[in-house]
Tab-separated table of C-alpha atoms in Angstrom:
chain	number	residue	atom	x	y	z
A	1	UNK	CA	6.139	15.055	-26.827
A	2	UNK	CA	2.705	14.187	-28.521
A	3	UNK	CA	1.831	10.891	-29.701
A	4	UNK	CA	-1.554	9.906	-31.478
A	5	UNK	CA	-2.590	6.042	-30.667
A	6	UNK	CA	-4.591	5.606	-34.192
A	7	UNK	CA	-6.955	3.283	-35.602
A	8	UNK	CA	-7.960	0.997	-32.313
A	9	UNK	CA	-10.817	0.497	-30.355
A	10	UNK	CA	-11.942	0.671	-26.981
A	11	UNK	CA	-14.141	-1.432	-24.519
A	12	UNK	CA	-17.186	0.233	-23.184
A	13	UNK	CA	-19.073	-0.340	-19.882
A	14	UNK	CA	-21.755	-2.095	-21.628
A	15	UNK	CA	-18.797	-4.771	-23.224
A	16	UNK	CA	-18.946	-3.683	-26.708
A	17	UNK	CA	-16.679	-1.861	-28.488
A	18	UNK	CA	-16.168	1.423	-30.590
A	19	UNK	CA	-13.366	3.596	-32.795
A	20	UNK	CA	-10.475	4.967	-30.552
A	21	UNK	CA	-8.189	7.137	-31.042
A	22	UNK	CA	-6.040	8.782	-28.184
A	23	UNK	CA	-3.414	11.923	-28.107
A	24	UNK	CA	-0.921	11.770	-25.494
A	25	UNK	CA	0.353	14.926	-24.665
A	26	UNK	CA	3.588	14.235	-22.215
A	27	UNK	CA	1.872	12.343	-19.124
A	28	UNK	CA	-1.659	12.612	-19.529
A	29	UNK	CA	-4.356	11.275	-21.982
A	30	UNK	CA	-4.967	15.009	-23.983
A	31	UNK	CA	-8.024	13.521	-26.113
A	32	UNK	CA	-9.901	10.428	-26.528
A	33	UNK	CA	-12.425	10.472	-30.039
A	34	UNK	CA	-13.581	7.898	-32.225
A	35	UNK	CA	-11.090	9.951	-35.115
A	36	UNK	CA	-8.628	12.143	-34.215
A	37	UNK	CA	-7.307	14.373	-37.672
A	38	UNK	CA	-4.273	16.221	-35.309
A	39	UNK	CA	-0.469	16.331	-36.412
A	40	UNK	CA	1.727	14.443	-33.814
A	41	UNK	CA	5.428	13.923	-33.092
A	42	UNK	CA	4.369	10.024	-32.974
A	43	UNK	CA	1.790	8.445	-34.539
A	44	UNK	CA	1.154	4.424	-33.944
A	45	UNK	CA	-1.062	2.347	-36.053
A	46	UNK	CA	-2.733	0.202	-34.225
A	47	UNK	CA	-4.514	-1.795	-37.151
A	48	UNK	CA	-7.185	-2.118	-34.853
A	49	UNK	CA	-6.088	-3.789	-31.410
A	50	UNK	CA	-7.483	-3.097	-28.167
A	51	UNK	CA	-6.315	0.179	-26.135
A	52	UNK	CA	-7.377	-0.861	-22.399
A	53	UNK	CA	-5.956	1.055	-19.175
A	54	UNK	CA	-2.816	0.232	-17.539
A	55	UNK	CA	-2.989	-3.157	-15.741
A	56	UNK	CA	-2.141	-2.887	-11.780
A	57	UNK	CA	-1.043	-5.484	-9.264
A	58	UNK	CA	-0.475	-5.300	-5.930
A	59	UNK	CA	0.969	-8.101	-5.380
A	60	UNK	CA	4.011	-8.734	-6.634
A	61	UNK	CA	8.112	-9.764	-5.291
A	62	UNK	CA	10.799	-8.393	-7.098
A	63	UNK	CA	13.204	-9.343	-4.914
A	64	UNK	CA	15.838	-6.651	-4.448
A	65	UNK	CA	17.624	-6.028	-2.494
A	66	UNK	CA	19.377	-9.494	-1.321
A	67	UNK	CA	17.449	-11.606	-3.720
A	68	UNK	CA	19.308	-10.496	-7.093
A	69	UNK	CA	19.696	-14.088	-8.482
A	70	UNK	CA	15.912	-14.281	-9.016
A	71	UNK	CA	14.640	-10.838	-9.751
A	72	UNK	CA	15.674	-7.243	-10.073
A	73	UNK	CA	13.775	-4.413	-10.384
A	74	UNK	CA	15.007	-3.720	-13.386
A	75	UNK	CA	14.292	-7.216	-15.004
A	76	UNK	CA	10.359	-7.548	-12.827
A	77	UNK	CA	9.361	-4.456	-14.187
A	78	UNK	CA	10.428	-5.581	-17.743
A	79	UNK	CA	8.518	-8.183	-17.205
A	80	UNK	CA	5.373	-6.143	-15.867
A	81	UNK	CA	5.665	-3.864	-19.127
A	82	UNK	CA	5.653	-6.580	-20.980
A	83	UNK	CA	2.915	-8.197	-19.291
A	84	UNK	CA	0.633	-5.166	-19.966
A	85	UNK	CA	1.341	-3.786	-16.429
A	86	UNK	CA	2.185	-0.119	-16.060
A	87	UNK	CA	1.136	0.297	-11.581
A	88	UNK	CA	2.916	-2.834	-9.562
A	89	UNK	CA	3.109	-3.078	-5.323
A	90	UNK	CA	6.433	-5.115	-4.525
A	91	UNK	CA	6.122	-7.110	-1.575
A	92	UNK	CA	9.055	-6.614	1.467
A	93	UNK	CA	10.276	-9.832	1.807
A	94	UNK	CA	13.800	-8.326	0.517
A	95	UNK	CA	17.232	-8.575	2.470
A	96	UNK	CA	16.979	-6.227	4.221
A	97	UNK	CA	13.007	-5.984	4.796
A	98	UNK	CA	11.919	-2.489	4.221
A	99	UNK	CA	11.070	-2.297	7.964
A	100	UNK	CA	13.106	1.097	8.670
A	101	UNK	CA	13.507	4.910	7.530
A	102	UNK	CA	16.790	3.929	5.885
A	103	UNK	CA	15.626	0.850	4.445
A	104	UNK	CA	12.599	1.868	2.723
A	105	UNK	CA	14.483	4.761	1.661
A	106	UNK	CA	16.482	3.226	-0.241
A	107	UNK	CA	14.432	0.703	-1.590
A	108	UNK	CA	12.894	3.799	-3.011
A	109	UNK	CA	15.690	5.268	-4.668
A	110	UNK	CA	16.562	2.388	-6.352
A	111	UNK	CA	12.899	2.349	-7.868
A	112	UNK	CA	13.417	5.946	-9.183
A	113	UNK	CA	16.372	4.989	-10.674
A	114	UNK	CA	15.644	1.383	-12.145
A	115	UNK	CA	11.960	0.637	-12.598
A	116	UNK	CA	10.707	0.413	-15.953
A	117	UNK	CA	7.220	1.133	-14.739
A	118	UNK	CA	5.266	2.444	-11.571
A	119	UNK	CA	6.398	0.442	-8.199
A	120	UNK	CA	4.688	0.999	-5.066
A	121	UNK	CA	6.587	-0.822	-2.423
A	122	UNK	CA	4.979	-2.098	0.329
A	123	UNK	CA	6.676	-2.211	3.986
A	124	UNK	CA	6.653	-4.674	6.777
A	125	UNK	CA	4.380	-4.939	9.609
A	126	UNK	CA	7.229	-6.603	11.877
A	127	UNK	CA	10.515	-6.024	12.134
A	128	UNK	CA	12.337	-8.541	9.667
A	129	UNK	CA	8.989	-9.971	9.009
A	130	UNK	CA	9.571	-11.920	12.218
A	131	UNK	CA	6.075	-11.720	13.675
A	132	UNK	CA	7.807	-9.623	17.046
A	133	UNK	CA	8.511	-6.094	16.840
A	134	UNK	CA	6.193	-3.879	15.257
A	135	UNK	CA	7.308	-1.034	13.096
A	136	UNK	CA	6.590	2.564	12.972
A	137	UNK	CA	3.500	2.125	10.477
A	138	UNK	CA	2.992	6.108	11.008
A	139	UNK	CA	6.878	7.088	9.715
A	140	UNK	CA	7.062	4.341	6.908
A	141	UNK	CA	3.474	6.078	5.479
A	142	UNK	CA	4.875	9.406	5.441
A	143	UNK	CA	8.339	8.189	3.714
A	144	UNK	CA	5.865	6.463	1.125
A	145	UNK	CA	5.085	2.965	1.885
A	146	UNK	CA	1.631	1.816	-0.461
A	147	UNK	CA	0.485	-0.504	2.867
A	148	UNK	CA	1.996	-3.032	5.419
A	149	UNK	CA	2.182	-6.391	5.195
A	150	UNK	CA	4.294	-9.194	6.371
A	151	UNK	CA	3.669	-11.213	3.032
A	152	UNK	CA	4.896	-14.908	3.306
A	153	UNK	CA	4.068	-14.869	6.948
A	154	UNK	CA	1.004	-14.645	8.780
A	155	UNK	CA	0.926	-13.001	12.175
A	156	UNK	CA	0.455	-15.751	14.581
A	157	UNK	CA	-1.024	-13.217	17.722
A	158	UNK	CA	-4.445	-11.170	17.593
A	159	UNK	CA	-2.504	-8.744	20.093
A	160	UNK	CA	-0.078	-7.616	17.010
A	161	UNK	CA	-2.738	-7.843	14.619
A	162	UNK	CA	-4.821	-5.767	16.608
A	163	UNK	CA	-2.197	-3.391	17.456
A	164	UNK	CA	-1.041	-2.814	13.835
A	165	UNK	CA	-4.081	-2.279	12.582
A	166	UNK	CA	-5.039	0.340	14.959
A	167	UNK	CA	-1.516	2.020	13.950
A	168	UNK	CA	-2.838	1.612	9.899
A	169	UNK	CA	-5.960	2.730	10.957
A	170	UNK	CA	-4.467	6.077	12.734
A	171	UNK	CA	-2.797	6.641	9.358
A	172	UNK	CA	-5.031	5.861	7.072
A	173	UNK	CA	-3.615	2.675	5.735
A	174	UNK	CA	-3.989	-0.573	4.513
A	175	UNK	CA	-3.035	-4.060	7.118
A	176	UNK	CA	-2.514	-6.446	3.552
A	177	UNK	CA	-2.377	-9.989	4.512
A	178	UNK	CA	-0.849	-13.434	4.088
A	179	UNK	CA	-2.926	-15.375	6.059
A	180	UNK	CA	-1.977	-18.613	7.842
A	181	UNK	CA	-2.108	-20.030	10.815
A	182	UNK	CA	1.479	-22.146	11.478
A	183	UNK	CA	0.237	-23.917	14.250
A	184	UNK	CA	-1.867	-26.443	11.630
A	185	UNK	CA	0.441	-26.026	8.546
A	186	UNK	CA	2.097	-29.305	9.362
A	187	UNK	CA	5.287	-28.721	7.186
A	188	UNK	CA	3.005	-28.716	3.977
A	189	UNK	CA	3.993	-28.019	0.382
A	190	UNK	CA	0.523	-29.089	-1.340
A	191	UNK	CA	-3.162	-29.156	-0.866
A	192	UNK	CA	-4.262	-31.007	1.852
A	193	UNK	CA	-6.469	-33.609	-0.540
A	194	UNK	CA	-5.893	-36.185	-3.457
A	195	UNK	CA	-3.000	-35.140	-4.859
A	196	UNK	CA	-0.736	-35.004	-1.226
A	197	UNK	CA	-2.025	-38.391	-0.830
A	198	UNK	CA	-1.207	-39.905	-4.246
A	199	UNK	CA	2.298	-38.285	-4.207
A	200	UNK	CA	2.439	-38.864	-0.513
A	201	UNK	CA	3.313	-35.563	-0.290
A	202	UNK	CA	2.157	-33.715	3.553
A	203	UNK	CA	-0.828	-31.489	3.107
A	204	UNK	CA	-1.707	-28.004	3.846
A	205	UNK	CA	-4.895	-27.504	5.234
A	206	UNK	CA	-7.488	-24.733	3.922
A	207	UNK	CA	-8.340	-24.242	7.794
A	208	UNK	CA	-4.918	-22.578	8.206
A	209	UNK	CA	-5.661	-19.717	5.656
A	210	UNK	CA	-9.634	-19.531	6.858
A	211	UNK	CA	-9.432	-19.595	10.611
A	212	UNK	CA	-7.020	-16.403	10.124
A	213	UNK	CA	-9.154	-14.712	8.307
A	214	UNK	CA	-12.443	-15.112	10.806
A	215	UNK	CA	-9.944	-13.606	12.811
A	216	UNK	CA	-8.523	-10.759	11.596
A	217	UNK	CA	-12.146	-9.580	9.998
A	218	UNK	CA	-13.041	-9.306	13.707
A	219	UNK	CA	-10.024	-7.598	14.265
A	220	UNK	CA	-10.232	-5.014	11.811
A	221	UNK	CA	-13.820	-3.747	12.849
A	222	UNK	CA	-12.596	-3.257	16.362
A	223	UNK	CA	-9.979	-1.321	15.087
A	224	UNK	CA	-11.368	0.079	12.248
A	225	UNK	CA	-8.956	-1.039	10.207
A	226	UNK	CA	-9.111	-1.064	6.064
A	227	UNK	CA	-7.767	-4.976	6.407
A	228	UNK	CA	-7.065	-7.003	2.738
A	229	UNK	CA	-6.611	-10.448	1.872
A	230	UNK	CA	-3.423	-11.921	-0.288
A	231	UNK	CA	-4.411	-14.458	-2.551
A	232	UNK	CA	-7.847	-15.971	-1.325
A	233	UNK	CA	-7.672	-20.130	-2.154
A	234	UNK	CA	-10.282	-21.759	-0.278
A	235	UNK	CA	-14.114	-21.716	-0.357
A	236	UNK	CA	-14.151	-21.174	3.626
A	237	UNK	CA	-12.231	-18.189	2.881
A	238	UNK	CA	-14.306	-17.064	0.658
A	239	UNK	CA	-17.703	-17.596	2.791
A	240	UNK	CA	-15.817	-15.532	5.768
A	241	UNK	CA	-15.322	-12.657	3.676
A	242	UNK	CA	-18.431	-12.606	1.943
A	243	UNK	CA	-20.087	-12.479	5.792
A	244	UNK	CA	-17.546	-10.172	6.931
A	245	UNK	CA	-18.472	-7.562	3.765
A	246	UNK	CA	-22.042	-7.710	4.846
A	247	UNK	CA	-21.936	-7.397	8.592
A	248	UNK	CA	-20.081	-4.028	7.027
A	249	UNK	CA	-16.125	-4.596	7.940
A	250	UNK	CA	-13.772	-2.927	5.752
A	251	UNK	CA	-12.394	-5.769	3.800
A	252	UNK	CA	-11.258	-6.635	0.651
A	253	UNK	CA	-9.645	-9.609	-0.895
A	254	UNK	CA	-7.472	-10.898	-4.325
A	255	UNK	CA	-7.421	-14.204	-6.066
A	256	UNK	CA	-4.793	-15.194	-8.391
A	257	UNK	CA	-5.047	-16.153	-11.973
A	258	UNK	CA	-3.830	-19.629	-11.133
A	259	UNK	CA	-6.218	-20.814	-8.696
A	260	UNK	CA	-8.738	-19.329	-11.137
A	261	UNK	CA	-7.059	-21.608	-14.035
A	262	UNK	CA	-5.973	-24.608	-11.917
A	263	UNK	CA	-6.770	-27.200	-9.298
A	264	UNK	CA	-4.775	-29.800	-7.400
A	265	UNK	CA	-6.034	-32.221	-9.800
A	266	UNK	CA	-3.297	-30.263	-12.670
A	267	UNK	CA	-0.457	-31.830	-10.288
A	268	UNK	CA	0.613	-34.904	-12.271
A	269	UNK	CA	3.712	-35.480	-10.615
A	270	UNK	CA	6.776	-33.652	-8.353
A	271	UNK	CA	6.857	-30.399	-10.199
A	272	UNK	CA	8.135	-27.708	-8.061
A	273	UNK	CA	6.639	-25.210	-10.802
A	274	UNK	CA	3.279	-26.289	-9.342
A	275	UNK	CA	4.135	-25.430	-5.710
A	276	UNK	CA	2.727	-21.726	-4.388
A	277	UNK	CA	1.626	-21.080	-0.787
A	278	UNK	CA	-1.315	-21.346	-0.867
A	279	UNK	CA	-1.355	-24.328	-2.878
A	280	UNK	CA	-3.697	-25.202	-5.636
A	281	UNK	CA	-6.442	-26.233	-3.733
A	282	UNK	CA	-9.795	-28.453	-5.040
A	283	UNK	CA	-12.587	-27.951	-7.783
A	284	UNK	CA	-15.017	-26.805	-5.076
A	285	UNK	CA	-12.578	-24.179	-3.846
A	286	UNK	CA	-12.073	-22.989	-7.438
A	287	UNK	CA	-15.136	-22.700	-8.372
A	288	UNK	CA	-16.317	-20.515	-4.988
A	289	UNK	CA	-13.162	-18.018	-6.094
A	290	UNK	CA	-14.989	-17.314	-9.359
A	291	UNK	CA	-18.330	-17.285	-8.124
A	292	UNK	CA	-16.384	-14.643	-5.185
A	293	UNK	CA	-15.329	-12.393	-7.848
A	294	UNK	CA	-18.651	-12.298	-9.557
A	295	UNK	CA	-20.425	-11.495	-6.499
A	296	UNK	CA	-18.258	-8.785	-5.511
A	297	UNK	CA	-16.795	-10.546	-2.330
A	298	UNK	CA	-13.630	-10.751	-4.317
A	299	UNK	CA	-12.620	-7.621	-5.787
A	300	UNK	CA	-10.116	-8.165	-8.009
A	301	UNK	CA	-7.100	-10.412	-9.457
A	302	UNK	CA	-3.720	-10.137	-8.537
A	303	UNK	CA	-0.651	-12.142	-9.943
A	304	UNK	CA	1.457	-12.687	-6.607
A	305	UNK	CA	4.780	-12.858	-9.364
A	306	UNK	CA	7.071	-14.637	-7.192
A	307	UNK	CA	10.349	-15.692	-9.519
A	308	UNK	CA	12.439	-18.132	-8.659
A	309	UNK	CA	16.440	-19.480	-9.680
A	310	UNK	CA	15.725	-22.553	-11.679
A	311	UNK	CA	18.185	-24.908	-9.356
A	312	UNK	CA	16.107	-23.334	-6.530
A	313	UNK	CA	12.881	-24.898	-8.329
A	314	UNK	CA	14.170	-27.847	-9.276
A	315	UNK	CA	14.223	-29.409	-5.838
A	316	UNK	CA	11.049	-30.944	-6.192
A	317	UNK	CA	7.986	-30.140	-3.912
A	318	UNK	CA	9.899	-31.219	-0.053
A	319	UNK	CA	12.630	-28.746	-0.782
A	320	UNK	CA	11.998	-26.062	-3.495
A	321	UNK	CA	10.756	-22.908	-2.618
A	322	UNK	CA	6.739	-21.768	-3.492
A	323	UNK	CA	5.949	-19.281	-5.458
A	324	UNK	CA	5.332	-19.031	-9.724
A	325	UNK	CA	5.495	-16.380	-12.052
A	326	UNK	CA	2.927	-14.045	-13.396
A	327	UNK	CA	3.109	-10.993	-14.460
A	328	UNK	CA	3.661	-11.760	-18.641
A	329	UNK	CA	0.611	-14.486	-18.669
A	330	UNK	CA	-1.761	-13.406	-16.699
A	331	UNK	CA	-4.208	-11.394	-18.984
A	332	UNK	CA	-3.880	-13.827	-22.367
A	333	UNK	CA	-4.267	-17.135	-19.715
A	334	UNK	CA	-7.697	-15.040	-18.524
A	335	UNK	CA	-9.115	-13.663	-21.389
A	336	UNK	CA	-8.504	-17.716	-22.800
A	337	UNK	CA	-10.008	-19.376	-20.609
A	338	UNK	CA	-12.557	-17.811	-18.534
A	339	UNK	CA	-13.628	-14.714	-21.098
A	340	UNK	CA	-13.625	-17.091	-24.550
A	341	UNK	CA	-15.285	-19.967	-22.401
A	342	UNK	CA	-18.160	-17.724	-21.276
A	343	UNK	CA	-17.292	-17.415	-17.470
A	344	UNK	CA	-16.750	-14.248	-17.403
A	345	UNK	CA	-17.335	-10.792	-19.784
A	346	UNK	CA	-13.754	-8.649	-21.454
A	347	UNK	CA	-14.898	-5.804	-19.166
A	348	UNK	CA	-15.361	-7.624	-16.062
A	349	UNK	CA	-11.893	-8.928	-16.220
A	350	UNK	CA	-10.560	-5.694	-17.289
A	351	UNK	CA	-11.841	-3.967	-14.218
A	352	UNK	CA	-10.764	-6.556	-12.308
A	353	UNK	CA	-7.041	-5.217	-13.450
A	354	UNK	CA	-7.049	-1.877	-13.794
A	355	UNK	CA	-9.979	0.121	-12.230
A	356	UNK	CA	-11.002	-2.085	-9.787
A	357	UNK	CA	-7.576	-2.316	-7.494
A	358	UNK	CA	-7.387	1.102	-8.271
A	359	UNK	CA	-10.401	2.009	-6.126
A	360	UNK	CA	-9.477	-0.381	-3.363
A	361	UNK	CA	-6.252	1.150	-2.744
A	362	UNK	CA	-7.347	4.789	-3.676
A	363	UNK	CA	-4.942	4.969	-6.438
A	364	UNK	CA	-5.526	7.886	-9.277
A	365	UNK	CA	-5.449	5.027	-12.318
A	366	UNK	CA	-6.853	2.285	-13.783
A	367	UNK	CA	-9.148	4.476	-16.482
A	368	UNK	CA	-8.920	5.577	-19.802
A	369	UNK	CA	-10.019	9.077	-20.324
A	370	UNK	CA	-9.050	12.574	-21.340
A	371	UNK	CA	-7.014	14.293	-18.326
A	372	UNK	CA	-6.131	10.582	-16.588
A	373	UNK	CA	-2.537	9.414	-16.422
A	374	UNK	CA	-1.280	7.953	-19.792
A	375	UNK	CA	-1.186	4.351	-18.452
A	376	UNK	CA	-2.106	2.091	-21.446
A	377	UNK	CA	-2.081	-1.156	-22.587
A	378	UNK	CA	-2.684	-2.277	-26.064
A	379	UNK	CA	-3.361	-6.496	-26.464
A	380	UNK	CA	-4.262	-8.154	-30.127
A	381	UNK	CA	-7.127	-10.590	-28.949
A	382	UNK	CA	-6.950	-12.766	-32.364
A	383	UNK	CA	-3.657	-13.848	-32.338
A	384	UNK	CA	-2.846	-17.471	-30.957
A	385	UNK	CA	0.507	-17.453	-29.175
A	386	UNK	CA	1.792	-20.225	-26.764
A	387	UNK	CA	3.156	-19.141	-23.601
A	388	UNK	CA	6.911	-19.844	-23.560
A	389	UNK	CA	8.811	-19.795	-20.112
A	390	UNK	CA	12.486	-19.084	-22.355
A	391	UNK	CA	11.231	-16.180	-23.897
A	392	UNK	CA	9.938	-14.473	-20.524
A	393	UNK	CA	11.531	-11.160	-19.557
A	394	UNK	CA	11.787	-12.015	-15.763
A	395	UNK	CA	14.786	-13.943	-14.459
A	396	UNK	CA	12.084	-16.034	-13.102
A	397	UNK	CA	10.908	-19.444	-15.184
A	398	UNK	CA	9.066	-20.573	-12.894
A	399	UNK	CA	5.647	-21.396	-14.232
A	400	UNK	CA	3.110	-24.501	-14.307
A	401	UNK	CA	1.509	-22.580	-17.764
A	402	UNK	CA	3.858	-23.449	-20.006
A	403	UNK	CA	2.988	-24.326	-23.369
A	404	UNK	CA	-0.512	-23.436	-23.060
A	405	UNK	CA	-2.400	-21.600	-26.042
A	406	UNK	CA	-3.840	-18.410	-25.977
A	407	UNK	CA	-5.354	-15.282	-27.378
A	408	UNK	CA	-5.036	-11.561	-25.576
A	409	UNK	CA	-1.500	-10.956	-25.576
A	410	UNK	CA	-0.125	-7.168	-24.616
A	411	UNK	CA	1.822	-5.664	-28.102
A	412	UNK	CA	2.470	-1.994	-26.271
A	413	UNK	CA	2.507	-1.019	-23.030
A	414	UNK	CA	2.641	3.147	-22.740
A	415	UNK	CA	3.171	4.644	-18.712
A	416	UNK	CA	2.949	7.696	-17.913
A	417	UNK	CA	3.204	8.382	-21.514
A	418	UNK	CA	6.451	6.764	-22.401
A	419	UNK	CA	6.270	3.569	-24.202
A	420	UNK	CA	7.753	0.710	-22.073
A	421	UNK	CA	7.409	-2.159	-23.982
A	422	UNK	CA	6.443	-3.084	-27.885
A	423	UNK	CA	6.609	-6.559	-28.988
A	424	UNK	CA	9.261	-6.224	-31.386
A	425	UNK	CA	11.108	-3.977	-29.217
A	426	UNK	CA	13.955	-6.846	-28.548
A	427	UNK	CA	14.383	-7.967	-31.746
C-alpha cells in the first residue's frame, strides 16, 4: 500500500518551516521532498497542515486488566491516536500487576490484539507493587517489558532500590520512578500550601517527592543504574536532578503538561478533577519545571493519562481517586499556552514529544525521515477548538482543562503506516 501525504509542511531544526510531501510505502517513510509528482494508491490533501513525527509517552495507565470500567486498551489507545500519539508505555498498576512470566504475557497478547497504536508496557519492580518482593527484572526484559517501575508507589527502602537497580543495570534497563516518601505524606490529597489551607484540605509536602529523589540519584551511581523520574512537581526536585546530571549520574526526568499549565492557585473549590499525585504544586515550583526543561535537566513531557469512572471522581478531594486525563489535550493545551505566549519555540516542544523520549529510552522513533517508521502526526495550528471532556475518546472525563481554548489540534494520526485516527473518522 502507498500513500502520498501532499501539500503540508514540515518543521525544521532551525523552527521554520518548508513544503512537505511524504510517500509511505507499507511501514516506512519511502520519500520525503518539498513536491512529490508519484502515482499512489492514497493520496491525502493536507491543504497545508503540519506533518510532525509520531508523539510518544511513557507514561501512561490504561488500566486493563481489572480496571475495565475506566480504560481499555482498546478505548486509551483511541484516545492516544486521537491525541496525535502513535508510541505509548502503559504503566502496571493493572489487576493483576504485570509482575510474572504469565502475567506480562498476557498483558502482551492482548496489546497485539487490541491496541490501536504502539504500547510498550512497563512491568513492576515488586511483586503486586507492594514494595516487598522483587521480581525477576532479567526474565520480564527478555519477555519484553519497556522498564520497571512500581508507578503509584514509591519504594520506601534504599536496600530494594539498590537491589533493583543493580538487577536493571545487569540488563540493561531502565528503574522508572514514582517518587515519594510515605512516611511524610500525611494522608494528603493537595499541595501542601494556600489552597490545603483555604479548603482545609491536609497537604502533601514537596519534601516527600524530593528527599526520594536525593536518594535514589545516589543510588543509581552506585549501581550504575539508568534511573528516571515520573512526573517531576517541585523546584527541590528539580535542583536535585539538575546536580545529580552534572556530578554525571545517569538520570533523566518528565514533567507533565499540567503542572506546566497549572498551579495550586487554579483550585477554586473541591474538584476531584484537580486532584493528581503529585498535586499541583506553587508558582515557584512551576516556573523551575519550565526553566528544567529549557535547561536540559528535564528532558521531556509526558502526559501520566490516568482515567477515571466519573462516580469514582466525583467524591471530592478526601475520597476520589488522583489522577486526570491527557493524552487528547496535551499538544493543543502546549502549543496554546507556552509556544503562542513565547515560552517556549514549536520545535522545542515537538522534541520534547517525539525525538526527545525517544533517545532517552533508546527507542527507533520520534523522526521524520526517509527509511524511519511511518509514525506521523498531522495538527492544523489555526484552528480554535475548545477542549470538550464529552467528546473525548477515553472512558476517562476526568480533566481540570475543560473548556479551555486552543490552537494545535491533531486531524490524522498515521502508525506504522496505517492511519489510526482522522478527525472526521466518527462521524
Amino acid at each position: 500500500m502507498k500513500t502520498i501525504l501532499k501539500n503540508a509542511k514540515r518543521l525544521l531544526s532551525s523552527n521554520e518551516m518548508e513544503a512537505c510531501e511524504i510517500v509511505i510505502n507499507g511501514n516506512r517513510i519511502d520519500k520525503l521532498d518539498t513536491v512529490i509528482a508519484e502515482e499512489a494508491d492514497k493520496i491525502i490533501d493536507l491543504k497545508g497542515k503540519l506533518i510532525l513525527p509520531g508523539f510518544i509517552d511513557v507514561h501512561i495507565h490504561l488500566r486493563e486488566p481489572g480496571g475495565e470500567h475506566k480504560e481499555t486498551i482498546i478505548s486509551g489507545t483511541e484516545a492516544a491516536a486521537r491525541g496525535g500519539y502513535t508510541t505509548v508505555c502503559a504503566m502496571p498498576n493493572t489487576n493483576p500487576v504485570p509482575d510474572s512470566k504469565e502475567s506480562l504475557t498476557a498483558i502482551l497478547e492482548k496489546i497485539r490484539t487490541d491496541a490501536l497504536v504502539r504500547v510498550l508496557p512497563y512491568a513492576a519492580i515488586t511483586k503486586g507493587l507492594k514494595g516487598e518482593e522483587r521480581t525477576n527484572i532479567k526474565e520480564l526484559s527478555e519477555i519484553g517489558a519497556f522498564a520497571f517501575t512500581d508507578d503509584g508507589v514509591g519504594i520506601q527502602t534504599a536496600d530494594q532500590m539498590l537491589r533493583a537497580m543493580k538487577d536493571a543495570a545487569a540488563c540493561g534497563t531502565a528503574i522508572v520512578a514514582h517518587c515519594e516518601d510515605n512516611s511524610i505524606v500525611y494522608g494528603g490529597v493537595v499541595h501542601d500550601g494556600e489552597v490545603s489551607e483555604r479548603l482545609n484540605l491536609p497537604g502533601i509536602p514537596s519534601i516527600t517527592e524530593s528527599v526520594q529523589i536525593a536518594r535514589d540519584v545516589l543510588l543509581a551511581e552506585k549501581a550504575g543504574c539508568h534511573y528516571h523520574v515520573c512526573h517531576v512537581s517541585t523546584k527541590e526536585s528539580v535542583r536535585v536532578i539538575r546536580d545529580a546530571k552534572s556530578a554525571g549520574i545517569n538520570v533523566t526526568a518528565e514533567v507533565t503538561p499540567h503542572h506546566l499549565l497549572m498551579t495550586e492557585q487554579d483550585i477554586r473549590e473541591n474538584d476531584a478533577d484537580y486532584k493528581m499525585n503529585p498535586p499541583l504544586r506553587s508558582k515557584e515550583d512551576q516556573q523551575a519545571l519550565l526553566e528544567g526543561l529549557l535547561d536540559g535537566t528535564i528532558d521531556f513531557i509526558a502526559t501520566d493519562h490516568a482515567p477515571h469512572a466519573a462516580d469514582e471522581k466525583a467524591q471530592g478531594f478526601l475520597k476520589a481517586p488522583f489522577g486526570i486525563v491527557g493524552l487528547e489535550t496535551a499538544f493543543p493545551l502546549l502549543h496554546t499556552n507556552l509556544v503562542q505566549t513565547g515560552k517556549i519555540t514549536l520545535q522545542q516542544l515537538v522534541a520534547w514529544m517525539t525525538n526527545k523520549p525517544a533517545e532517552v529510552f533508546n527507542l527507533p522513533y520520534g523522526t521524520l525521515e526517509e527509511g524511519s517508521i511511518a509514525d506521523i502526526t498531522v495538527v492544523d495550528l489555526e484552528k480554535v477548538s475548545v477542549i470538550d471532556k464529552n467528546s473525548f475518546y477515553s472512558k476517562g472525563k476526568n480533566t481540570p482543562f475543560q473548556d479551555w481554548k486552543v490552537k494545535g489540534i491533531p486531524v490524522l494520526t498515521i502508525a506504522e503506516g496505517n492511519i489510526v485516527y482522522k478527525e472526521d473518522i466518527h462521524g
